[in-house]
Amino acid sequence: MHLEIVTLAERPDLVPLLDDFDGAWPEFMTWDPMAALYYAVADRHYPEHVFLALDPAAPARAVARAYSVPLHWTQDTLPPGGWDRIVQRASINRLAGTTPNLVSALEICVRPEARGAGVSARMLAAMRDNARRLGFTELVAPVRPNGKRDPDQPMREYAYQVRDDGLPVDPWLRVHVRAGGRIDSVAPRSMTIPGTLAEWRSWTGLPFDRTGPVHVPQALAPVWCDVAQDHAVYVEPNVWVRHSL
């Protein structure tokens, strides 16, 4: 597939195409409270770090999108708060005028009909090349290993499972490792999504009528339901990958 991958800095007219990805994620994933700190301002404040992949034969609809963000991070270890912590830190850095020293990937989304054609790898390559061009020496990513099918399996076990060829069993981790990334650590609370029981019912179609863990389709860990307190909370683990540029 021939694709043109551009940043919003190069093509600010493409901003409307970013919202044309309905159903790309499970509904509950779109309710992370931290998300608005980034997505609401990404096109204005981080245009050099937002990407769209276009098919020249059908340029009115993007094939894929990708988001990254620059931030300042000096600790040797990456945060256990993962995705949420990166969005928080990047937002604070921007407001304080702090000079960033690395870039974190936040999302790569490929349309279902284009999956399996190596588009995700090309978006990651574009993200790596762009960070290098902007003078950064490292790209990190709190990867969501969505090949994980058993929500009860600890992420610290799944993240390091490999195939006979030594590559990760998880497809998304495999894309990163093939691109030169190195699995660094697990972010055990990368995304925290709370909601009332009514909200969780609307997001998932499940009853949420018993206190205890609930297995939600496409969730990487159980959602904890508390009927007496009328809320449920999902804490998603991700996997940190480092890319030296």
PDB file of C-alpha atoms in Angstrom:
ATOM      1  CA  MET A   1       0.000   0.000   0.000  1.00  0.00           C
ATOM      2  CA  HIS A   2       1.403   3.354  -1.044  1.00  0.00           C
ATOM      3  CA  LEU A   3       1.009   5.854   1.781  1.00  0.00           C
ATOM      4  CA  GLU A   4       1.974   9.445   2.422  1.00  0.00           C
ATOM      5  CA  ILE A   5       2.699  10.029   6.120  1.00  0.00           C
ATOM      6  CA  VAL A   6       2.606  13.666   7.213  1.00  0.00           C
ATOM      7  CA  THR A   7       2.522  15.654  10.439  1.00  0.00           C
ATOM      8  CA  LEU A   8      -0.088  18.267  11.260  1.00  0.00           C
ATOM      9  CA  ALA A   9       2.693  20.841  11.172  1.00  0.00           C
ATOM     10  CA  GLU A  10       3.070  20.026   7.480  1.00  0.00           C
ATOM     11  CA  ARG A  11      -0.655  19.700   6.780  1.00  0.00           C
ATOM     12  CA  PRO A  12      -2.749  21.625   9.343  1.00  0.00           C
ATOM     13  CA  ASP A  13      -5.722  21.356   6.973  1.00  0.00           C
ATOM     14  CA  LEU A  14      -5.981  17.654   7.858  1.00  0.00           C
ATOM     15  CA  VAL A  15      -7.084  18.215  11.471  1.00  0.00           C
ATOM     16  CA  PRO A  16     -10.720  17.145  10.724  1.00  0.00           C
ATOM     17  CA  LEU A  17      -9.505  13.706   9.616  1.00  0.00           C
ATOM     18  CA  LEU A  18      -8.254  12.917  13.128  1.00  0.00           C
ATOM     19  CA  ASP A  19     -11.819  12.552  14.395  1.00  0.00           C
ATOM     20  CA  ASP A  20     -12.849  10.152  11.652  1.00  0.00           C
ATOM     21  CA  PHE A  21     -11.854   7.009  13.547  1.00  0.00           C
ATOM     22  CA  ASP A  22     -15.095   6.057  15.301  1.00  0.00           C
ATOM     23  CA  GLY A  23     -14.940   2.683  17.005  1.00  0.00           C
ATOM     24  CA  ALA A  24     -11.149   2.532  16.894  1.00  0.00           C
ATOM     25  CA  TRP A  25     -11.014   1.791  20.624  1.00  0.00           C
ATOM     26  CA  PRO A  26     -13.346   0.069  23.082  1.00  0.00           C
ATOM     27  CA  GLU A  27     -15.814   2.667  24.366  1.00  0.00           C
ATOM     28  CA  PHE A  28     -14.560   2.501  27.965  1.00  0.00           C
ATOM     29  CA  MET A  29     -11.038   3.377  26.790  1.00  0.00           C
ATOM     30  CA  THR A  30     -12.220   6.783  25.609  1.00  0.00           C
ATOM     31  CA  TRP A  31     -13.139   7.852  29.152  1.00  0.00           C
ATOM     32  CA  ASP A  32      -9.684   8.099  30.704  1.00  0.00           C
ATOM     33  CA  PRO A  33      -9.854  11.437  32.588  1.00  0.00           C
ATOM     34  CA  MET A  34      -6.286  12.322  31.590  1.00  0.00           C
ATOM     35  CA  ALA A  35      -6.951  12.009  27.861  1.00  0.00           C
ATOM     36  CA  ALA A  36      -8.511  15.450  27.391  1.00  0.00           C
ATOM     37  CA  LEU A  37      -5.336  17.119  28.678  1.00  0.00           C
ATOM     38  CA  TYR A  38      -3.661  15.932  25.491  1.00  0.00           C
ATOM     39  CA  TYR A  39      -6.229  15.323  22.764  1.00  0.00           C
ATOM     40  CA  ALA A  40      -8.049  18.626  23.308  1.00  0.00           C
ATOM     41  CA  VAL A  41      -4.875  20.587  22.506  1.00  0.00           C
ATOM     42  CA  ALA A  42      -2.733  18.210  20.411  1.00  0.00           C
ATOM     43  CA  ASP A  43      -3.410  19.899  17.079  1.00  0.00           C
ATOM     44  CA  ARG A  44      -2.572  23.356  18.514  1.00  0.00           C
ATOM     45  CA  HIS A  45       0.368  22.609  20.799  1.00  0.00           C
ATOM     46  CA  TYR A  46       1.954  19.439  19.381  1.00  0.00           C
ATOM     47  CA  PRO A  47       1.389  19.542  15.584  1.00  0.00           C
ATOM     48  CA  GLU A  48       4.908  18.286  14.865  1.00  0.00           C
ATOM     49  CA  HIS A  49       4.126  15.160  16.864  1.00  0.00           C
ATOM     50  CA  VAL A  50       0.758  14.209  15.337  1.00  0.00           C
ATOM     51  CA  PHE A  51       0.723  12.050  12.208  1.00  0.00           C
ATOM     52  CA  LEU A  52      -1.714  10.982   9.521  1.00  0.00           C
ATOM     53  CA  ALA A  53      -1.215   8.337   6.845  1.00  0.00           C
ATOM     54  CA  LEU A  54      -2.955   9.115   3.556  1.00  0.00           C
ATOM     55  CA  ASP A  55      -3.672   6.954   0.559  1.00  0.00           C
ATOM     56  CA  PRO A  56      -3.125   9.296  -2.421  1.00  0.00           C
ATOM     57  CA  ALA A  57      -5.930   7.485  -4.227  1.00  0.00           C
ATOM     58  CA  ALA A  58      -8.396   8.358  -1.432  1.00  0.00           C
ATOM     59  CA  PRO A  59      -7.010  11.393   0.405  1.00  0.00           C
ATOM     60  CA  ALA A  60     -10.309  12.390   2.038  1.00  0.00           C
ATOM     61  CA  ARG A  61     -10.018   9.647   4.665  1.00  0.00           C
ATOM     62  CA  ALA A  62      -6.867   8.837   6.637  1.00  0.00           C
ATOM     63  CA  VAL A  63      -5.684   5.237   6.732  1.00  0.00           C
ATOM     64  CA  ALA A  64      -3.989   5.665  10.122  1.00  0.00           C
ATOM     65  CA  ARG A  65      -3.209   8.248  12.748  1.00  0.00           C
ATOM     66  CA  ALA A  66      -0.522   8.474  15.405  1.00  0.00           C
ATOM     67  CA  TYR A  67       0.079  10.706  18.384  1.00  0.00           C
ATOM     68  CA  SER A  68       3.242  11.433  20.352  1.00  0.00           C
ATOM     69  CA  VAL A  69       4.285  14.117  22.806  1.00  0.00           C
ATOM     70  CA  PRO A  70       7.535  15.770  23.920  1.00  0.00           C
ATOM     71  CA  LEU A  71       8.287  16.021  27.622  1.00  0.00           C
ATOM     72  CA  HIS A  72      11.071  16.467  30.159  1.00  0.00           C
ATOM     73  CA  TRP A  73      12.022  13.324  32.064  1.00  0.00           C
ATOM     74  CA  THR A  74      15.258  12.919  34.017  1.00  0.00           C
ATOM     75  CA  GLN A  75      14.698   9.828  36.164  1.00  0.00           C
ATOM     76  CA  ASP A  76      16.460   6.620  35.138  1.00  0.00           C
ATOM     77  CA  THR A  77      13.252   4.610  35.447  1.00  0.00           C
ATOM     78  CA  LEU A  78      10.100   5.248  33.474  1.00  0.00           C
ATOM     79  CA  PRO A  79       6.956   5.980  35.510  1.00  0.00           C
ATOM     80  CA  PRO A  80       4.677   3.168  36.742  1.00  0.00           C
ATOM     81  CA  GLY A  81       1.834   5.568  35.908  1.00  0.00           C
ATOM     82  CA  GLY A  82       2.590   5.031  32.233  1.00  0.00           C
ATOM     83  CA  TRP A  83       0.296   6.730  29.716  1.00  0.00           C
ATOM     84  CA  ASP A  84      -1.524   8.873  32.281  1.00  0.00           C
ATOM     85  CA  ARG A  85       1.719  10.079  33.859  1.00  0.00           C
ATOM     86  CA  ILE A  86       3.217  10.999  30.486  1.00  0.00           C
ATOM     87  CA  VAL A  87       0.191  13.084  29.534  1.00  0.00           C
ATOM     88  CA  GLN A  88       0.250  14.771  32.934  1.00  0.00           C
ATOM     89  CA  ARG A  89       3.991  15.510  32.829  1.00  0.00           C
ATOM     90  CA  ALA A  90       3.890  16.784  29.238  1.00  0.00           C
ATOM     91  CA  SER A  91       1.013  19.122  30.106  1.00  0.00           C
ATOM     92  CA  ILE A  92       2.846  20.507  33.150  1.00  0.00           C
ATOM     93  CA  ASN A  93       6.037  20.944  31.124  1.00  0.00           C
ATOM     94  CA  ARG A  94       4.187  22.841  28.398  1.00  0.00           C
ATOM     95  CA  LEU A  95       2.514  25.198  30.869  1.00  0.00           C
ATOM     96  CA  ALA A  96       5.790  25.784  32.718  1.00  0.00           C
ATOM     97  CA  GLY A  97       7.808  26.297  29.541  1.00  0.00           C
ATOM     98  CA  THR A  98      10.181  23.416  30.360  1.00  0.00           C
ATOM     99  CA  THR A  99      12.398  22.236  27.501  1.00  0.00           C
ATOM    100  CA  PRO A 100      11.599  18.586  26.619  1.00  0.00           C
ATOM    101  CA  ASN A 101      14.351  15.996  26.381  1.00  0.00           C
ATOM    102  CA  LEU A 102      12.505  12.953  25.013  1.00  0.00           C
ATOM    103  CA  VAL A 103       9.395  11.981  23.093  1.00  0.00           C
ATOM    104  CA  SER A 104       6.768   9.468  24.123  1.00  0.00           C
ATOM    105  CA  ALA A 105       4.446   7.689  21.727  1.00  0.00           C
ATOM    106  CA  LEU A 106       0.815   7.788  22.849  1.00  0.00           C
ATOM    107  CA  GLU A 107      -1.222   6.107  20.127  1.00  0.00           C
ATOM    108  CA  ILE A 108      -1.013   4.427  16.749  1.00  0.00           C
ATOM    109  CA  CYS A 109      -4.392   3.616  15.250  1.00  0.00           C
ATOM    110  CA  VAL A 110      -4.871   1.824  11.919  1.00  0.00           C
ATOM    111  CA  ARG A 111      -8.234   1.322  10.239  1.00  0.00           C
ATOM    112  CA  PRO A 112      -9.393  -2.307  10.469  1.00  0.00           C
ATOM    113  CA  GLU A 113      -9.377  -2.772   6.696  1.00  0.00           C
ATOM    114  CA  ALA A 114      -5.722  -1.685   6.507  1.00  0.00           C
ATOM    115  CA  ARG A 115      -4.409  -3.849   9.327  1.00  0.00           C
ATOM    116  CA  GLY A 116      -1.975  -6.650   8.560  1.00  0.00           C
ATOM    117  CA  ALA A 117      -0.220  -4.648   5.849  1.00  0.00           C
ATOM    118  CA  GLY A 118       2.589  -3.245   7.976  1.00  0.00           C
ATOM    119  CA  VAL A 119       0.995   0.194   8.393  1.00  0.00           C
ATOM    120  CA  SER A 120       1.597   0.283  12.151  1.00  0.00           C
ATOM    121  CA  ALA A 121       5.310  -0.363  11.612  1.00  0.00           C
ATOM    122  CA  ARG A 122       5.465   2.478   9.096  1.00  0.00           C
ATOM    123  CA  MET A 123       3.742   4.858  11.507  1.00  0.00           C
ATOM    124  CA  LEU A 124       6.202   3.902  14.238  1.00  0.00           C
ATOM    125  CA  ALA A 125       9.116   4.426  11.846  1.00  0.00           C
ATOM    126  CA  ALA A 126       7.757   7.867  10.965  1.00  0.00           C
ATOM    127  CA  MET A 127       7.483   8.691  14.668  1.00  0.00           C
ATOM    128  CA  ARG A 128      11.073   7.575  15.303  1.00  0.00           C
ATOM    129  CA  ASP A 129      12.417   9.493  12.303  1.00  0.00           C
ATOM    130  CA  ASN A 130      10.512  12.605  13.298  1.00  0.00           C
ATOM    131  CA  ALA A 131      11.800  12.557  16.874  1.00  0.00           C
ATOM    132  CA  ARG A 132      15.347  12.141  15.586  1.00  0.00           C
ATOM    133  CA  ARG A 133      14.872  14.997  13.113  1.00  0.00           C
ATOM    134  CA  LEU A 134      13.702  17.240  15.952  1.00  0.00           C
ATOM    135  CA  GLY A 135      16.909  16.523  17.867  1.00  0.00           C
ATOM    136  CA  PHE A 136      15.742  13.896  20.360  1.00  0.00           C
ATOM    137  CA  THR A 137      17.838  10.836  21.135  1.00  0.00           C
ATOM    138  CA  GLU A 138      15.157   8.620  22.662  1.00  0.00           C
ATOM    139  CA  LEU A 139      11.551   7.671  21.981  1.00  0.00           C
ATOM    140  CA  VAL A 140       9.629   5.777  24.652  1.00  0.00           C
ATOM    141  CA  ALA A 141       6.230   4.130  24.407  1.00  0.00           C
ATOM    142  CA  PRO A 142       3.750   2.852  27.016  1.00  0.00           C
ATOM    143  CA  VAL A 143       2.602   0.059  24.724  1.00  0.00           C
ATOM    144  CA  ARG A 144      -0.892  -1.408  25.073  1.00  0.00           C
ATOM    145  CA  PRO A 145      -0.296  -5.107  24.254  1.00  0.00           C
ATOM    146  CA  ASN A 146      -3.779  -5.829  22.976  1.00  0.00           C
ATOM    147  CA  GLY A 147      -2.927  -9.408  22.087  1.00  0.00           C
ATOM    148  CA  LYS A 148      -3.323 -10.222  25.778  1.00  0.00           C
ATOM    149  CA  ARG A 149      -6.468 -12.348  26.025  1.00  0.00           C
ATOM    150  CA  ASP A 150      -6.445 -13.452  29.671  1.00  0.00           C
ATOM    151  CA  PRO A 151      -7.263 -10.462  31.896  1.00  0.00           C
ATOM    152  CA  ASP A 152      -6.195 -12.403  34.985  1.00  0.00           C
ATOM    153  CA  GLN A 153      -2.683 -13.086  33.710  1.00  0.00           C
ATOM    154  CA  PRO A 154      -0.222 -10.605  35.256  1.00  0.00           C
ATOM    155  CA  MET A 155       1.255  -8.268  32.690  1.00  0.00           C
ATOM    156  CA  ARG A 156       4.729  -8.912  34.104  1.00  0.00           C
ATOM    157  CA  GLU A 157       4.356 -12.495  32.796  1.00  0.00           C
ATOM    158  CA  TYR A 158       2.719 -11.745  29.460  1.00  0.00           C
ATOM    159  CA  ALA A 159       5.055  -8.908  28.482  1.00  0.00           C
ATOM    160  CA  TYR A 160       8.122 -11.139  28.420  1.00  0.00           C
ATOM    161  CA  GLN A 161       6.653 -14.171  26.667  1.00  0.00           C
ATOM    162  CA  VAL A 162       8.431 -14.874  23.395  1.00  0.00           C
ATOM    163  CA  ARG A 163       7.930 -17.056  20.340  1.00  0.00           C
ATOM    164  CA  ASP A 164      10.417 -19.637  19.074  1.00  0.00           C
ATOM    165  CA  ASP A 165      12.160 -16.895  17.088  1.00  0.00           C
ATOM    166  CA  GLY A 166      12.758 -14.865  20.239  1.00  0.00           C
ATOM    167  CA  LEU A 167      10.280 -12.110  19.388  1.00  0.00           C
ATOM    168  CA  PRO A 168       7.417 -11.200  21.753  1.00  0.00           C
ATOM    169  CA  VAL A 169       4.206 -13.176  21.428  1.00  0.00           C
ATOM    170  CA  ASP A 170       2.267  -9.919  21.511  1.00  0.00           C
ATOM    171  CA  PRO A 171       1.852  -8.349  18.038  1.00  0.00           C
ATOM    172  CA  TRP A 172       2.246  -4.724  19.172  1.00  0.00           C
ATOM    173  CA  LEU A 173       5.324  -5.454  21.244  1.00  0.00           C
ATOM    174  CA  ARG A 174       6.682  -7.359  18.261  1.00  0.00           C
ATOM    175  CA  VAL A 175       6.280  -4.274  16.036  1.00  0.00           C
ATOM    176  CA  HIS A 176       8.303  -2.212  18.508  1.00  0.00           C
ATOM    177  CA  VAL A 177      11.049  -4.794  18.989  1.00  0.00           C
ATOM    178  CA  ARG A 178      11.422  -5.313  15.237  1.00  0.00           C
ATOM    179  CA  ALA A 179      11.814  -1.548  14.894  1.00  0.00           C
ATOM    180  CA  GLY A 180      14.716  -1.572  17.349  1.00  0.00           C
ATOM    181  CA  GLY A 181      12.846  -1.021  20.599  1.00  0.00           C
ATOM    182  CA  ARG A 182      13.734  -2.699  23.884  1.00  0.00           C
ATOM    183  CA  ILE A 183      11.184  -3.828  26.451  1.00  0.00           C
ATOM    184  CA  ASP A 184      12.060  -1.862  29.564  1.00  0.00           C
ATOM    185  CA  SER A 185       9.467  -2.520  32.273  1.00  0.00           C
ATOM    186  CA  VAL A 186       5.790  -2.834  33.083  1.00  0.00           C
ATOM    187  CA  ALA A 187       3.694   0.240  33.875  1.00  0.00           C
ATOM    188  CA  PRO A 188       1.196  -1.402  36.269  1.00  0.00           C
ATOM    189  CA  ARG A 189      -1.199   1.573  36.420  1.00  0.00           C
ATOM    190  CA  SER A 190      -0.781   3.115  32.999  1.00  0.00           C
ATOM    191  CA  MET A 191      -4.416   4.155  32.601  1.00  0.00           C
ATOM    192  CA  THR A 192      -7.026   4.542  35.342  1.00  0.00           C
ATOM    193  CA  ILE A 193     -10.643   4.791  34.237  1.00  0.00           C
ATOM    194  CA  PRO A 194     -13.288   5.270  36.955  1.00  0.00           C
ATOM    195  CA  GLY A 195     -17.018   5.477  36.457  1.00  0.00           C
ATOM    196  CA  THR A 196     -20.393   4.974  38.061  1.00  0.00           C
ATOM    197  CA  LEU A 197     -22.054   1.617  37.529  1.00  0.00           C
ATOM    198  CA  ALA A 198     -24.506   3.263  35.135  1.00  0.00           C
ATOM    199  CA  GLU A 199     -21.601   4.618  33.102  1.00  0.00           C
ATOM    200  CA  TRP A 200     -19.879   1.241  32.954  1.00  0.00           C
ATOM    201  CA  ARG A 201     -23.139  -0.394  31.878  1.00  0.00           C
ATOM    202  CA  SER A 202     -23.480   2.125  29.064  1.00  0.00           C
ATOM    203  CA  TRP A 203     -19.854   1.675  27.997  1.00  0.00           C
ATOM    204  CA  THR A 204     -19.873  -2.124  27.978  1.00  0.00           C
ATOM    205  CA  GLY A 205     -23.442  -3.444  27.950  1.00  0.00           C
ATOM    206  CA  LEU A 206     -22.593  -5.558  30.996  1.00  0.00           C
ATOM    207  CA  PRO A 207     -24.773  -5.603  34.152  1.00  0.00           C
ATOM    208  CA  PHE A 208     -22.175  -4.561  36.749  1.00  0.00           C
ATOM    209  CA  ASP A 209     -24.504  -5.826  39.467  1.00  0.00           C
ATOM    210  CA  ARG A 210     -22.095  -7.761  41.692  1.00  0.00           C
ATOM    211  CA  THR A 211     -19.170  -6.557  43.750  1.00  0.00           C
ATOM    212  CA  GLY A 212     -15.884  -8.010  42.558  1.00  0.00           C
ATOM    213  CA  PRO A 213     -13.798  -8.295  39.387  1.00  0.00           C
ATOM    214  CA  VAL A 214     -15.573  -8.013  36.041  1.00  0.00           C
ATOM    215  CA  HIS A 215     -14.064  -9.318  32.816  1.00  0.00           C
ATOM    216  CA  VAL A 216     -14.776  -6.728  30.136  1.00  0.00           C
ATOM    217  CA  PRO A 217     -14.080  -7.583  26.477  1.00  0.00           C
ATOM    218  CA  GLN A 218     -10.809  -6.035  25.254  1.00  0.00           C
ATOM    219  CA  ALA A 219      -9.761  -5.019  28.770  1.00  0.00           C
ATOM    220  CA  LEU A 220      -6.267  -6.179  29.722  1.00  0.00           C
ATOM    221  CA  ALA A 221      -7.133  -6.620  33.405  1.00  0.00           C
ATOM    222  CA  PRO A 222     -10.355  -7.075  35.380  1.00  0.00           C
ATOM    223  CA  VAL A 223     -12.500  -4.049  36.187  1.00  0.00           C
ATOM    224  CA  TRP A 224     -13.224  -3.797  39.898  1.00  0.00           C
ATOM    225  CA  CYS A 225     -16.913  -3.266  40.658  1.00  0.00           C
ATOM    226  CA  ASP A 226     -18.207  -1.982  44.019  1.00  0.00           C
ATOM    227  CA  VAL A 227     -21.999  -2.127  44.087  1.00  0.00           C
ATOM    228  CA  ALA A 228     -22.361  -0.546  47.535  1.00  0.00           C
ATOM    229  CA  GLN A 229     -20.277   2.476  46.503  1.00  0.00           C
ATOM    230  CA  ASP A 230     -21.839   2.663  43.001  1.00  0.00           C
ATOM    231  CA  HIS A 231     -18.590   2.778  41.095  1.00  0.00           C
ATOM    232  CA  ALA A 232     -16.193   0.618  39.123  1.00  0.00           C
ATOM    233  CA  VAL A 233     -12.541   1.258  38.317  1.00  0.00           C
ATOM    234  CA  TYR A 234     -10.324  -0.098  35.567  1.00  0.00           C
ATOM    235  CA  VAL A 235      -6.561   0.091  36.072  1.00  0.00           C
ATOM    236  CA  GLU A 236      -4.765  -0.927  32.906  1.00  0.00           C
ATOM    237  CA  PRO A 237      -1.176  -2.147  32.831  1.00  0.00           C
ATOM    238  CA  ASN A 238       0.983  -1.265  29.822  1.00  0.00           C
ATOM    239  CA  VAL A 239       4.537  -2.120  28.831  1.00  0.00           C
ATOM    240  CA  TRP A 240       7.321   0.433  28.536  1.00  0.00           C
ATOM    241  CA  VAL A 241       9.466   0.159  25.417  1.00  0.00           C
ATOM    242  CA  ARG A 242      12.550   2.300  24.815  1.00  0.00           C
ATOM    243  CA  HIS A 243      13.807   3.264  21.348  1.00  0.00           C
ATOM    244  CA  SER A 244      17.308   4.654  21.159  1.00  0.00           C
ATOM    245  CA  LEU A 245      17.520   7.048  18.211  1.00  0.00           C
TER     246      LEU A 245
END
